[in-house]
mmCIF file of C-alpha atoms in Angstrom:
data_model
loop_
_atom_site.group_PDB
_atom_site.id
_atom_site.type_symbol
_atom_site.label_atom_id
_atom_site.label_comp_id
_atom_site.label_asym_id
_atom_site.label_seq_id
_atom_site.Cartn_x
_atom_site.Cartn_y
_atom_site.Cartn_z
ATOM 1 C CA VAL A 1 -0.084 -0.110 0.123
ATOM 2 C CA ASN A 2 1.430 2.970 -0.991
ATOM 3 C CA TYR A 3 -1.513 5.897 -1.609
ATOM 4 C CA GLY A 4 -0.582 6.666 -4.822
ATOM 5 C CA LEU A 5 2.661 7.768 -3.886
ATOM 6 C CA GLY A 6 5.011 5.382 -4.891
ATOM 7 C CA GLY A 7 8.919 5.667 -5.655
ATOM 8 C CA SER A 8 10.405 9.221 -4.530
ATOM 9 C CA LYS A 9 6.932 10.628 -4.018
ATOM 10 C CA ALA A 10 6.704 8.227 -1.040
ATOM 11 C CA PRO A 11 7.158 9.207 2.380
ATOM 12 C CA PRO A 12 10.307 7.835 4.700
ATOM 13 C CA ILE A 13 8.429 4.637 5.578
ATOM 14 C CA GLY A 14 11.077 4.391 8.793
ATOM 15 C CA LYS A 15 9.445 7.555 10.154
ATOM 16 C CA THR A 16 5.586 5.975 11.234
ATOM 17 C CA GLY A 17 3.957 6.953 14.036
ATOM 18 C CA VAL A 18 4.302 5.175 17.255
ATOM 19 C CA HIS A 19 3.041 1.668 17.423
ATOM 20 C CA LEU A 20 0.611 0.860 20.669
ATOM 21 C CA GLU A 21 0.087 -2.530 21.561
ATOM 22 C CA PRO A 22 -3.989 -3.339 22.218
ATOM 23 C CA GLU A 23 -3.877 -2.329 25.990
ATOM 24 C CA ASP A 24 -2.143 0.776 25.108
ATOM 25 C CA TYR A 25 -4.306 1.989 22.235
ATOM 26 C CA HIS A 26 -7.123 0.919 23.980
ATOM 27 C CA THR A 27 -6.309 3.280 26.702
ATOM 28 C CA LYS A 28 -5.747 6.008 24.681
ATOM 29 C CA MET A 29 -9.064 5.975 22.723
ATOM 30 C CA GLY A 30 -10.059 6.961 26.539
ATOM 31 C CA GLU A 31 -8.455 10.414 26.337
ATOM 32 C CA LYS A 32 -9.514 14.190 25.296
ATOM 33 C CA ASP A 33 -7.805 16.173 22.880
ATOM 34 C CA THR A 34 -7.402 12.619 20.439
ATOM 35 C CA VAL A 35 -8.665 12.054 17.122
ATOM 36 C CA ILE A 36 -8.820 8.000 15.617
ATOM 37 C CA ILE A 37 -8.699 7.797 12.080
ATOM 38 C CA ASP A 38 -10.193 4.903 10.279
ATOM 39 C CA VAL A 39 -7.897 4.709 7.874
ATOM 40 C CA ARG A 40 -9.850 1.538 6.059
ATOM 41 C CA ASN A 41 -12.162 1.947 3.022
ATOM 42 C CA HIS A 42 -15.713 3.041 3.741
ATOM 43 C CA TYR A 43 -16.997 -0.054 2.877
ATOM 44 C CA GLU A 44 -15.450 -1.554 5.690
ATOM 45 C CA ALA A 45 -16.056 0.545 8.335
ATOM 46 C CA ASN A 46 -19.568 0.956 7.185
ATOM 47 C CA ILE A 47 -19.842 -2.565 9.186
ATOM 48 C CA GLY A 48 -17.832 -2.184 11.707
ATOM 49 C CA LYS A 49 -15.543 0.182 13.799
ATOM 50 C CA PHE A 50 -14.084 1.667 17.157
ATOM 51 C CA ILE A 51 -16.424 3.482 19.342
ATOM 52 C CA PRO A 52 -14.184 5.378 22.121
ATOM 53 C CA PRO A 53 -15.606 6.386 25.376
ATOM 54 C CA LYS A 54 -18.090 9.207 25.331
ATOM 55 C CA GLU A 55 -15.345 11.354 27.206
ATOM 56 C CA GLY A 56 -12.641 10.159 24.955
ATOM 57 C CA ALA A 57 -11.264 10.575 21.011
ATOM 58 C CA GLN A 58 -13.268 11.913 18.466
ATOM 59 C CA TYR A 59 -14.054 9.013 15.457
ATOM 60 C CA ILE A 60 -13.066 10.001 12.129
ATOM 61 C CA ASP A 61 -14.004 8.343 8.890
ATOM 62 C CA PRO A 62 -12.435 9.809 5.857
ATOM 63 C CA SER A 63 -14.603 8.172 3.972
ATOM 64 C CA MET A 64 -12.470 6.880 1.008
ATOM 65 C CA ARG A 65 -13.299 4.267 -1.467
ATOM 66 C CA LYS A 66 -9.732 2.877 -2.046
ATOM 67 C CA SER A 67 -6.722 3.531 -0.046
ATOM 68 C CA THR A 68 -4.610 6.233 -2.828
ATOM 69 C CA GLU A 69 -7.514 8.520 -1.665
ATOM 70 C CA PHE A 70 -5.437 9.407 1.771
ATOM 71 C CA PRO A 71 -3.311 11.939 0.784
ATOM 72 C CA VAL A 72 -6.336 14.069 -1.075
ATOM 73 C CA TRP A 73 -8.155 13.788 2.344
ATOM 74 C CA LEU A 74 -5.276 14.241 4.558
ATOM 75 C CA ASP A 75 -4.741 17.457 3.055
ATOM 76 C CA LYS A 76 -8.134 18.938 2.904
ATOM 77 C CA PRO A 77 -8.516 22.146 5.417
ATOM 78 C CA GLU A 78 -11.329 20.405 6.690
ATOM 79 C CA THR A 79 -9.535 17.633 7.999
ATOM 80 C CA LYS A 80 -6.164 19.716 9.083
ATOM 81 C CA GLU A 81 -9.197 21.972 11.254
ATOM 82 C CA MET A 82 -10.111 18.319 13.060
ATOM 83 C CA LEU A 83 -6.143 17.668 13.503
ATOM 84 C CA LYS A 84 -5.415 20.761 15.379
ATOM 85 C CA GLY A 85 -4.057 20.273 18.103
ATOM 86 C CA LYS A 86 -4.592 16.637 18.910
ATOM 87 C CA GLN A 87 -2.994 13.549 19.126
ATOM 88 C CA VAL A 88 -4.134 11.352 16.509
ATOM 89 C CA LEU A 89 -4.502 7.469 16.550
ATOM 90 C CA MET A 90 -4.761 5.277 13.197
ATOM 91 C CA TYR A 91 -6.000 2.036 13.082
ATOM 92 C CA CYS A 92 -6.539 -0.555 9.985
ATOM 93 C CA THR A 93 -7.352 -4.351 9.572
ATOM 94 C CA GLY A 94 -3.649 -5.362 10.332
ATOM 95 C CA GLY A 95 -1.529 -2.765 10.877
ATOM 96 C CA VAL A 96 0.066 -2.361 7.108
ATOM 97 C CA ARG A 97 -2.067 0.239 5.714
ATOM 98 C CA CYS A 98 -1.275 2.525 8.868
ATOM 99 C CA GLU A 99 2.349 2.446 8.139
ATOM 100 C CA ARG A 100 1.809 4.497 4.975
ATOM 101 C CA ALA A 101 -0.732 6.712 6.759
ATOM 102 C CA SER A 102 1.179 7.969 9.971
ATOM 103 C CA ALA A 103 4.177 8.141 7.954
ATOM 104 C CA LEU A 104 2.555 10.415 5.316
ATOM 105 C CA LEU A 105 1.340 12.504 8.218
ATOM 106 C CA ARG A 106 4.672 12.661 10.184
ATOM 107 C CA HIS A 107 6.127 13.454 6.698
ATOM 108 C CA LYS A 108 3.682 16.519 6.388
ATOM 109 C CA ILE A 109 4.281 17.845 9.797
ATOM 110 C CA GLU A 110 7.966 17.776 9.549
ATOM 111 C CA THR A 111 7.919 19.453 5.872
ATOM 112 C CA GLU A 112 4.397 21.973 5.271
ATOM 113 C CA ASP A 113 4.441 24.662 7.715
ATOM 114 C CA ASP A 114 0.366 24.728 7.390
ATOM 115 C CA VAL A 115 0.621 21.000 8.800
ATOM 116 C CA SER A 116 3.431 21.942 11.360
ATOM 117 C CA ASN A 117 1.289 24.699 12.894
ATOM 118 C CA LEU A 118 -1.307 22.419 13.778
ATOM 119 C CA GLY A 119 0.774 21.763 16.737
ATOM 120 C CA ILE A 120 -0.532 17.747 16.790
ATOM 121 C CA LYS A 121 0.398 15.710 19.688
ATOM 122 C CA GLY A 122 1.754 12.733 18.234
ATOM 123 C CA VAL A 123 0.905 10.187 15.987
ATOM 124 C CA TYR A 124 -0.082 6.660 16.992
ATOM 125 C CA GLN A 125 -1.095 3.396 15.480
ATOM 126 C CA LEU A 126 -2.608 0.119 16.184
ATOM 127 C CA GLN A 127 0.348 -2.367 16.384
ATOM 128 C CA GLY A 128 -1.343 -5.595 14.624
ATOM 129 C CA GLY A 129 -4.194 -3.862 13.490
ATOM 130 C CA ILE A 130 -7.803 -4.924 14.653
ATOM 131 C CA ASP A 131 -6.480 -8.486 14.450
ATOM 132 C CA LYS A 132 -4.202 -8.331 16.953
ATOM 133 C CA TYR A 133 -7.061 -5.882 19.045
ATOM 134 C CA PHE A 134 -9.428 -9.008 18.925
ATOM 135 C CA LYS A 135 -7.026 -11.171 20.538
ATOM 136 C CA HIS A 136 -6.393 -9.080 23.697
ATOM 137 C CA PHE A 137 -9.954 -8.013 24.068
ATOM 138 C CA PRO A 138 -12.001 -11.140 22.654
ATOM 139 C CA ASN A 139 -15.326 -9.505 23.401
ATOM 140 C CA GLY A 140 -14.707 -6.307 21.801
ATOM 141 C CA GLY A 141 -13.247 -3.968 24.025
ATOM 142 C CA ASN A 142 -14.079 -0.684 22.517
ATOM 143 C CA TRP A 143 -15.646 -2.180 18.788
ATOM 144 C CA ALA A 144 -19.073 -2.341 17.677
ATOM 145 C CA GLY A 145 -20.160 -4.447 14.756
ATOM 146 C CA LYS A 146 -18.032 -6.867 12.627
ATOM 147 C CA ASN A 147 -14.478 -6.459 10.829
ATOM 148 C CA TYR A 148 -14.152 -6.779 7.371
ATOM 149 C CA VAL A 149 -11.492 -9.222 5.952
ATOM 150 C CA PHE A 150 -10.770 -10.058 2.107
ATOM 151 C CA ASP A 151 -11.500 -13.452 2.439
ATOM 152 C CA LYS A 152 -14.349 -15.918 1.765
ATOM 153 C CA ARG A 153 -15.924 -14.930 5.464
ATOM 154 C CA PHE A 154 -16.393 -11.229 4.359
ATOM 155 C CA ALA A 155 -16.190 -9.927 8.170
ATOM 156 C CA HIS A 156 -16.828 -11.525 11.371
ATOM 157 C CA ALA A 157 -17.458 -10.178 15.066
ATOM 158 C CA PRO A 158 -14.934 -10.544 18.036
ATOM 159 C CA PRO A 159 -14.281 -14.057 18.876
ATOM 160 C CA GLY A 160 -16.368 -13.776 22.151
ATOM 161 C CA LYS A 161 -18.842 -12.358 20.374
ATOM 162 C CA GLU A 162 -18.748 -14.403 16.721
ATOM 163 C CA GLY A 163 -20.720 -17.816 18.254
ATOM 164 C CA LYS A 164 -23.623 -15.494 20.361
ATOM 165 C CA GLU A 165 -23.984 -13.383 16.960
ATOM 166 C CA ARG A 166 -24.446 -16.400 15.169
ATOM 167 C CA ALA A 167 -26.742 -18.072 17.865
ATOM 168 C CA HIS A 168 -29.042 -14.801 18.517
ATOM 169 C CA GLU A 169 -28.450 -12.901 15.593
ATOM 170 C CA THR A 170 -31.153 -9.692 15.608
ATOM 171 C CA GLU A 171 -31.394 -6.737 12.989
ATOM 172 C CA GLU A 172 -30.242 -4.465 16.230
ATOM 173 C CA LEU A 173 -26.428 -6.309 16.116
ATOM 174 C CA TYR A 174 -25.634 -5.131 12.317
ATOM 175 C CA MET A 175 -24.407 -1.657 11.906
ATOM 176 C CA GLY A 176 -24.555 -1.171 7.989
ATOM 177 C CA THR A 177 -28.406 -1.367 6.079
ATOM 178 C CA CYS A 178 -29.168 -2.821 2.719
ATOM 179 C CA GLU A 179 -28.551 -0.591 -0.056
ATOM 180 C CA ALA A 180 -31.579 -1.638 -1.750
ATOM 181 C CA CYS A 181 -34.482 -1.614 1.017
ATOM 182 C CA ASN A 182 -32.664 0.092 3.989
ATOM 183 C CA LYS A 183 -32.968 -3.205 5.912
ATOM 184 C CA LYS A 184 -30.059 -3.356 8.797
ATOM 185 C CA TRP A 185 -27.628 -5.451 7.411
ATOM 186 C CA ASP A 186 -23.900 -6.082 7.349
ATOM 187 C CA LYS A 187 -23.333 -9.072 5.129
ATOM 188 C CA TYR A 188 -20.815 -8.150 1.748
ATOM 189 C CA ARG A 189 -22.413 -11.443 -0.352
ATOM 190 C CA GLY A 190 -22.308 -11.650 -4.281
ATOM 191 C CA LYS A 191 -20.097 -10.047 -6.939
ATOM 192 C CA ARG A 192 -22.678 -7.173 -6.949
ATOM 193 C CA ARG A 193 -20.572 -3.818 -6.746
ATOM 194 C CA CYS A 194 -21.776 -0.428 -6.730
ATOM 195 C CA PRO A 195 -22.423 0.688 -10.867
ATOM 196 C CA THR A 196 -20.956 3.905 -10.434
ATOM 197 C CA CYS A 197 -18.057 3.859 -8.017
ATOM 198 C CA GLY A 198 -17.059 -0.094 -8.216
ATOM 199 C CA VAL A 199 -17.154 -0.892 -4.509
ATOM 200 C CA PRO A 200 -18.709 -3.931 -2.653
ATOM 201 C CA SER A 201 -22.570 -3.097 -2.316
ATOM 202 C CA LEU A 202 -24.550 -3.990 1.139
ATOM 203 C CA ILE A 203 -27.379 -5.981 -0.276
ATOM 204 C CA CYS A 204 -29.504 -8.239 2.008
ATOM 205 C CA TYR A 205 -30.583 -11.799 1.542
ATOM 206 C CA ASP A 206 -34.142 -11.016 0.238
ATOM 207 C CA CYS A 207 -33.188 -8.526 -2.170
ATOM 208 C CA PHE A 208 -30.204 -10.561 -3.515
ATOM 209 C CA LYS A 209 -32.407 -12.864 -3.705
ATOM 210 C CA ALA A 210 -35.187 -11.372 -5.077
ATOM 211 C CA ASP A 211 -32.299 -9.722 -7.825
ATOM 212 C CA GLN A 212 -31.235 -13.430 -8.515
ATOM 213 C CA ASP A 213 -35.012 -14.762 -9.637
ATOM 214 C CA GLY A 214 -35.739 -11.939 -11.429
ATOM 215 C CA THR A 215 -38.607 -10.932 -9.188
ATOM 216 C CA ARG A 216 -37.252 -7.411 -8.053
ATOM 217 C CA LYS A 217 -34.048 -6.296 -10.216
ATOM 218 C CA LEU A 218 -31.382 -4.475 -8.725
ATOM 219 C CA GLY A 219 -30.828 -1.154 -11.255
ATOM 220 C CA ARG A 220 -28.205 0.940 -11.591
ATOM 221 C CA GLU A 221 -29.928 3.389 -9.125
ATOM 222 C CA ILE A 222 -29.337 1.154 -6.298
ATOM 223 C CA ARG A 223 -25.782 2.446 -5.338
ATOM 224 C CA CYS A 224 -23.679 2.774 -2.384
ATOM 225 C CA ASP A 225 -24.049 5.480 0.365
ATOM 226 C CA LEU A 226 -20.865 7.492 -0.499
ATOM 227 C CA CYS A 227 -22.339 7.696 -4.495
ATOM 228 C CA ILE A 228 -26.059 8.793 -3.160
ATOM 229 C CA ARG A 229 -24.557 11.318 -0.473
ATOM 230 C CA GLU A 230 -22.438 12.741 -3.242
ATOM 231 C CA GLY A 231 -24.623 13.052 -5.898
ATOM 232 C CA ILE A 232 -22.577 10.538 -8.088
ATOM 233 C CA THR A 233 -24.844 9.161 -10.815
ATOM 234 C CA SER A 234 -21.961 8.001 -13.271
ATOM 235 C CA LYS A 235 -18.286 6.456 -13.675
ATOM 236 C CA ARG A 236 -17.400 9.051 -15.710
ATOM 237 C CA GLN A 237 -18.167 11.463 -13.159
ATOM 238 C CA ILE A 238 -16.519 10.008 -10.071
ATOM 239 C CA ARG A 239 -13.573 9.528 -12.420
ATOM 240 C CA GLU A 240 -13.577 13.698 -13.003
ATOM 241 C CA LYS A 241 -13.714 14.159 -9.659
ATOM 242 C CA GLU A 242 -11.043 11.744 -8.489
ATOM 243 C CA GLN A 243 -8.963 13.057 -11.111
ATOM 244 C CA ARG A 244 -9.542 16.836 -10.418
ATOM 245 C CA GLU A 245 -8.615 16.044 -6.774
ATOM 246 C CA LEU A 246 -5.533 14.292 -7.634
ATOM 247 C CA ASN A 247 -4.097 16.756 -9.762
ATOM 248 C CA ALA A 248 -5.131 19.637 -7.587
ATOM 249 C CA TYR A 249 -3.109 17.683 -5.049
ATOM 250 C CA GLU A 250 0.169 16.794 -7.148
ATOM 251 C CA ARG A 251 0.215 20.661 -8.254
ATOM 252 C CA LYS A 252 1.016 21.574 -4.447
ATOM 253 C CA LEU A 253 3.456 18.923 -4.455
ATOM 254 C CA GLN A 254 5.810 20.245 -7.037
ATOM 255 C CA GLU A 255 4.879 23.613 -5.473
ATOM 256 C CA LYS A 256 6.340 22.518 -2.115
ATOM 257 C CA ASP A 257 9.348 20.792 -3.626
ATOM 258 C CA ARG A 258 10.047 23.709 -5.674
ATOM 259 C CA LYS A 259 10.084 26.240 -2.764
ATOM 260 C CA LEU A 260 12.427 23.279 -1.160
ATOM 261 C CA GLY A 261 14.725 23.522 -4.332
ATOM 262 C CA PHE A 262 13.650 20.044 -4.955
ATOM 263 C CA THR A 263 11.506 18.564 -8.369
ATOM 264 C CA THR A 264 9.054 16.481 -7.776
ATOM 265 C CA SER A 265 10.993 13.607 -8.820
ATOM 266 C CA GLY A 266 12.888 13.882 -5.807
ATOM 267 C CA HIS A 267 15.783 15.913 -7.625
ATOM 268 C CA LYS A 268 17.769 18.744 -6.059
ATOM 269 C CA VAL A 269 17.340 22.066 -8.093
ATOM 270 C CA GLY A 270 20.591 23.949 -9.002
ATOM 271 C CA GLU A 271 20.844 26.931 -11.549
ATOM 272 C CA PHE A 272 19.676 26.872 -15.072
ATOM 273 C CA LEU A 273 21.885 25.130 -18.002
ATOM 274 C CA ASP A 274 22.297 26.798 -21.478
ATOM 275 C CA ASP A 275 21.772 23.515 -23.327
ATOM 276 C CA GLY A 276 19.300 22.379 -20.519
ATOM 277 C CA GLY A 277 21.027 18.850 -20.760
ATOM 278 C CA LEU A 278 22.690 16.782 -18.375
ATOM 279 C CA ASP A 279 25.083 13.714 -19.114
ATOM 280 C CA GLY A 280 23.340 10.841 -17.588
ATOM 281 C CA ALA A 281 26.459 8.701 -17.183
ATOM 282 C CA ASN A 282 28.080 11.814 -15.016
ATOM 283 C CA TYR A 283 24.396 12.617 -13.372
ATOM 284 C CA THR A 284 25.302 13.701 -10.040
ATOM 285 C CA GLY A 285 21.998 14.419 -8.575
ATOM 286 C CA GLU A 286 21.317 17.599 -9.885
ATOM 287 C CA VAL A 287 18.341 18.785 -12.013
ATOM 288 C CA LYS A 288 18.507 22.033 -13.593
ATOM 289 C CA PRO A 289 15.559 23.251 -15.726
ATOM 290 C CA ALA A 290 16.302 24.589 -18.971
ATOM 291 C CA SER A 291 16.108 28.250 -20.079
ATOM 292 C CA ASN A 292 12.441 28.502 -21.564
ATOM 293 C CA PRO A 293 12.069 32.051 -22.602
ATOM 294 C CA GLU A 294 9.330 31.686 -25.163
ATOM 295 C CA GLY A 295 6.928 29.475 -22.493
ATOM 296 C CA ILE A 296 7.311 26.082 -24.474
ATOM 297 C CA THR A 297 4.722 23.474 -23.274
ATOM 298 C CA ARG A 298 5.633 20.759 -26.492
ATOM 299 C CA LEU A 299 8.205 18.205 -25.767
ATOM 300 C CA PHE A 300 9.734 15.788 -28.024
ATOM 301 C CA LEU A 301 11.338 12.608 -26.086
ATOM 302 C CA LYS A 302 13.576 9.951 -28.015
ATOM 303 C CA ASN A 303 15.799 7.148 -26.688
ATOM 304 C CA MET A 304 13.198 5.662 -24.697
ATOM 305 C CA CYS A 305 12.873 1.824 -23.914
ATOM 306 C CA ASN A 306 10.344 0.503 -26.542
ATOM 307 C CA ARG A 307 9.422 -2.716 -24.668
ATOM 308 C CA ASN A 308 9.173 -1.449 -20.926
ATOM 309 C CA MET A 309 7.918 2.184 -21.229
ATOM 310 C CA ASP A 310 4.607 3.171 -20.677
ATOM 311 C CA GLU A 311 2.475 6.205 -19.178
ATOM 312 C CA ALA A 312 2.754 5.232 -15.640
ATOM 313 C CA THR A 313 6.463 5.206 -15.777
ATOM 314 C CA LEU A 314 6.562 8.238 -17.983
ATOM 315 C CA VAL A 315 4.490 10.250 -15.798
ATOM 316 C CA ASN A 316 6.281 9.569 -12.815
ATOM 317 C CA PHE A 317 9.860 9.934 -14.443
ATOM 318 C CA ILE A 318 8.509 13.400 -15.767
ATOM 319 C CA PRO A 319 5.916 15.692 -13.088
ATOM 320 C CA GLY A 320 3.652 17.091 -14.904
ATOM 321 C CA ILE A 321 2.675 15.700 -17.950
ATOM 322 C CA THR A 322 -0.438 15.828 -19.511
ATOM 323 C CA HIS A 323 -0.652 14.502 -22.556
ATOM 324 C CA ILE A 324 0.927 11.523 -24.562
ATOM 325 C CA GLN A 325 1.378 11.362 -28.198
ATOM 326 C CA TRP A 326 3.044 7.558 -28.566
ATOM 327 C CA LEU A 327 5.011 7.227 -31.945
ATOM 328 C CA THR A 328 4.258 3.768 -33.522
ATOM 329 C CA ASP A 329 5.079 2.306 -36.863
ATOM 330 C CA TRP A 330 2.448 2.857 -39.307
ATOM 331 C CA GLN A 331 2.351 -0.667 -40.314
ATOM 332 C CA THR A 332 2.979 -2.787 -37.572
ATOM 333 C CA GLY A 333 1.779 -0.220 -34.930
ATOM 334 C CA LYS A 334 5.120 -0.889 -32.980
ATOM 335 C CA PHE A 335 6.435 1.802 -30.250
ATOM 336 C CA LEU A 336 9.527 3.736 -32.109
ATOM 337 C CA GLY A 337 10.481 4.559 -28.201
ATOM 338 C CA SER A 338 9.702 8.522 -29.170
ATOM 339 C CA ALA A 339 6.518 10.197 -28.438
ATOM 340 C CA PHE A 340 5.468 13.914 -27.850
ATOM 341 C CA VAL A 341 4.391 15.269 -24.882
ATOM 342 C CA GLU A 342 2.645 18.016 -23.755
ATOM 343 C CA MET A 343 3.433 20.064 -19.960
ATOM 344 C CA ALA A 344 1.257 21.179 -17.875
ATOM 345 C CA THR A 345 3.120 24.571 -17.661
ATOM 346 C CA PRO A 346 6.046 26.365 -19.141
ATOM 347 C CA GLU A 347 8.141 25.519 -15.166
ATOM 348 C CA ASP A 348 7.096 21.758 -15.838
ATOM 349 C CA ALA A 349 9.003 21.906 -19.430
ATOM 350 C CA ALA A 350 11.990 23.385 -18.009
ATOM 351 C CA TYR A 351 12.581 20.667 -15.922
ATOM 352 C CA ALA A 352 12.181 18.012 -17.920
ATOM 353 C CA VAL A 353 14.177 19.206 -20.327
ATOM 354 C CA GLY A 354 16.680 19.639 -17.416
ATOM 355 C CA MET A 355 16.342 15.682 -17.172
ATOM 356 C CA ASN A 356 17.858 15.379 -20.789
ATOM 357 C CA GLY A 357 20.397 12.759 -20.731
ATOM 358 C CA LEU A 358 19.251 11.028 -17.306
ATOM 359 C CA TYR A 359 18.560 7.191 -17.037
ATOM 360 C CA VAL A 360 15.043 5.752 -17.355
ATOM 361 C CA LEU A 361 14.768 1.936 -18.005
ATOM 362 C CA ASN A 362 18.324 1.732 -18.260
ATOM 363 C CA ARG A 363 18.554 3.743 -21.134
ATOM 364 C CA PRO A 364 19.693 7.644 -21.645
ATOM 365 C CA ILE A 365 16.229 9.634 -22.290
ATOM 366 C CA LYS A 366 16.611 12.667 -24.937
ATOM 367 C CA ILE A 367 14.190 15.562 -24.138
ATOM 368 C CA LYS A 368 14.195 18.837 -26.182
ATOM 369 C CA TYR A 369 11.633 21.375 -26.903
ATOM 370 C CA GLN A 370 9.371 20.931 -29.787
ATOM 371 C CA LYS A 371 7.547 23.920 -30.206
ATOM 372 C CA SER A 372 3.545 23.250 -32.189
ATOM 373 C CA ASP A 373 3.709 24.476 -35.759
ATOM 374 C CA GLY A 374 0.105 25.095 -36.039
ATOM 375 C CA LYS A 375 -0.486 23.024 -38.971
ATOM 376 C CA ASP A 376 -2.339 20.070 -36.723
ATOM 377 C CA VAL A 377 -4.375 20.214 -33.381
ATOM 378 C CA TRP A 378 -2.491 20.144 -30.419
ATOM 379 C CA PRO A 379 -2.796 18.110 -28.103
ATOM 380 C CA PRO A 380 -4.313 15.399 -30.166
ATOM 381 C CA LYS A 381 -8.031 14.099 -29.252
ATOM 382 C CA GLY A 382 -7.334 11.154 -27.007
ATOM 383 C CA SER A 383 -3.680 11.848 -25.936
ATOM 384 C CA GLU A 384 -4.754 13.079 -22.396
ATOM 385 C CA ILE A 385 -3.446 10.928 -19.404
ATOM 386 C CA GLY A 386 -5.387 8.108 -18.367
ATOM 387 C CA GLN A 387 -7.367 7.970 -21.583
ATOM 388 C CA GLU A 388 -6.833 4.263 -22.292
ATOM 389 C CA GLN A 389 -8.383 3.482 -18.977
ATOM 390 C CA GLN A 390 -11.502 5.452 -19.284
ATOM 391 C CA GLN A 391 -11.889 3.786 -22.800
ATOM 392 C CA ALA A 392 -12.307 0.745 -21.245
ATOM 393 C CA GLU A 393 -14.263 1.935 -18.111
ATOM 394 C CA ASP A 394 -16.878 3.301 -20.245
ATOM 395 C CA GLU A 395 -17.019 0.347 -22.662
ATOM 396 C CA GLN A 396 -17.928 -1.162 -19.728
ATOM 397 C CA GLU A 397 -20.849 1.008 -18.635
#
């Protein structure tokens, strides 16, 4: 789990939150000026979560559909307001997701003034996650509902309650509700997913059976509670929302890195070079942006690995790319190792040209300005980042 912050963009995993054993974490939940962040996905929290003592910690569900949304949520002004002057507890199923989440928060405290000034009193995480907590508190402790798991069980209660709940199962024990009829329910069954965002659907036995036998079909209007709350009615809508928020977050990262003297890819920034180039073989760790007096945003790239180069690799290596036009053989369709790209800003283009000669996939990439001649439409339709994935999803919709 890297929250979409892989490679050089990932926070240092060695600086995580303080690991607390279940007994100590249980005690912390009862303390004032404390928040407890559930770093699992919303559909997991929907059927079970920690409920701290009344005078203790404030429970926070970031309402994520997937873990990659966590950095964007953490960066929101309303999130920072909730963390101000608090000690922060985090938890997940087994503790793995908390490693990245707590490391990210600690990294932001150390590198971003607006987070450092919040006066956060400490970052803690549950050692071993919910699984270990259940072993130490078999009757549940501060836990309510069931723990979602990614195996054939789907979910389970604390061991001390599991047998009793099966024998005396009533709707009062359920935390979630059926998305079709609003009946209290907590079992994810079958393969149905929300038709708009794709998370597992919480459908009760009666509605699931009615859909199977055709007496009452589950239409596209039956969506998860997050899509209902946010007014999401199509895959395109959720995709555009996620991309908009991610783009804003990455632009902020780029601006922060430049103020600190680094590019988003993690290289140290130096002075301008006359030719804007670096010899990859003699690379010393400094990237120097090329002069760009004309404000050009279109670049030509060549000498890329024609076997392994793909959009994700190129975008991670050169931040700021918005469009890619891969150059291929007109007969075979084989990638020729070259491409035209559009950058978000002239500054992004200058940093990219400054990376000329650096090695990616064991080849020194060649990058130069390529001003559009105005004869062709640029950037061409269908060259947007993520376009291929969007088309595939549209076909499924």
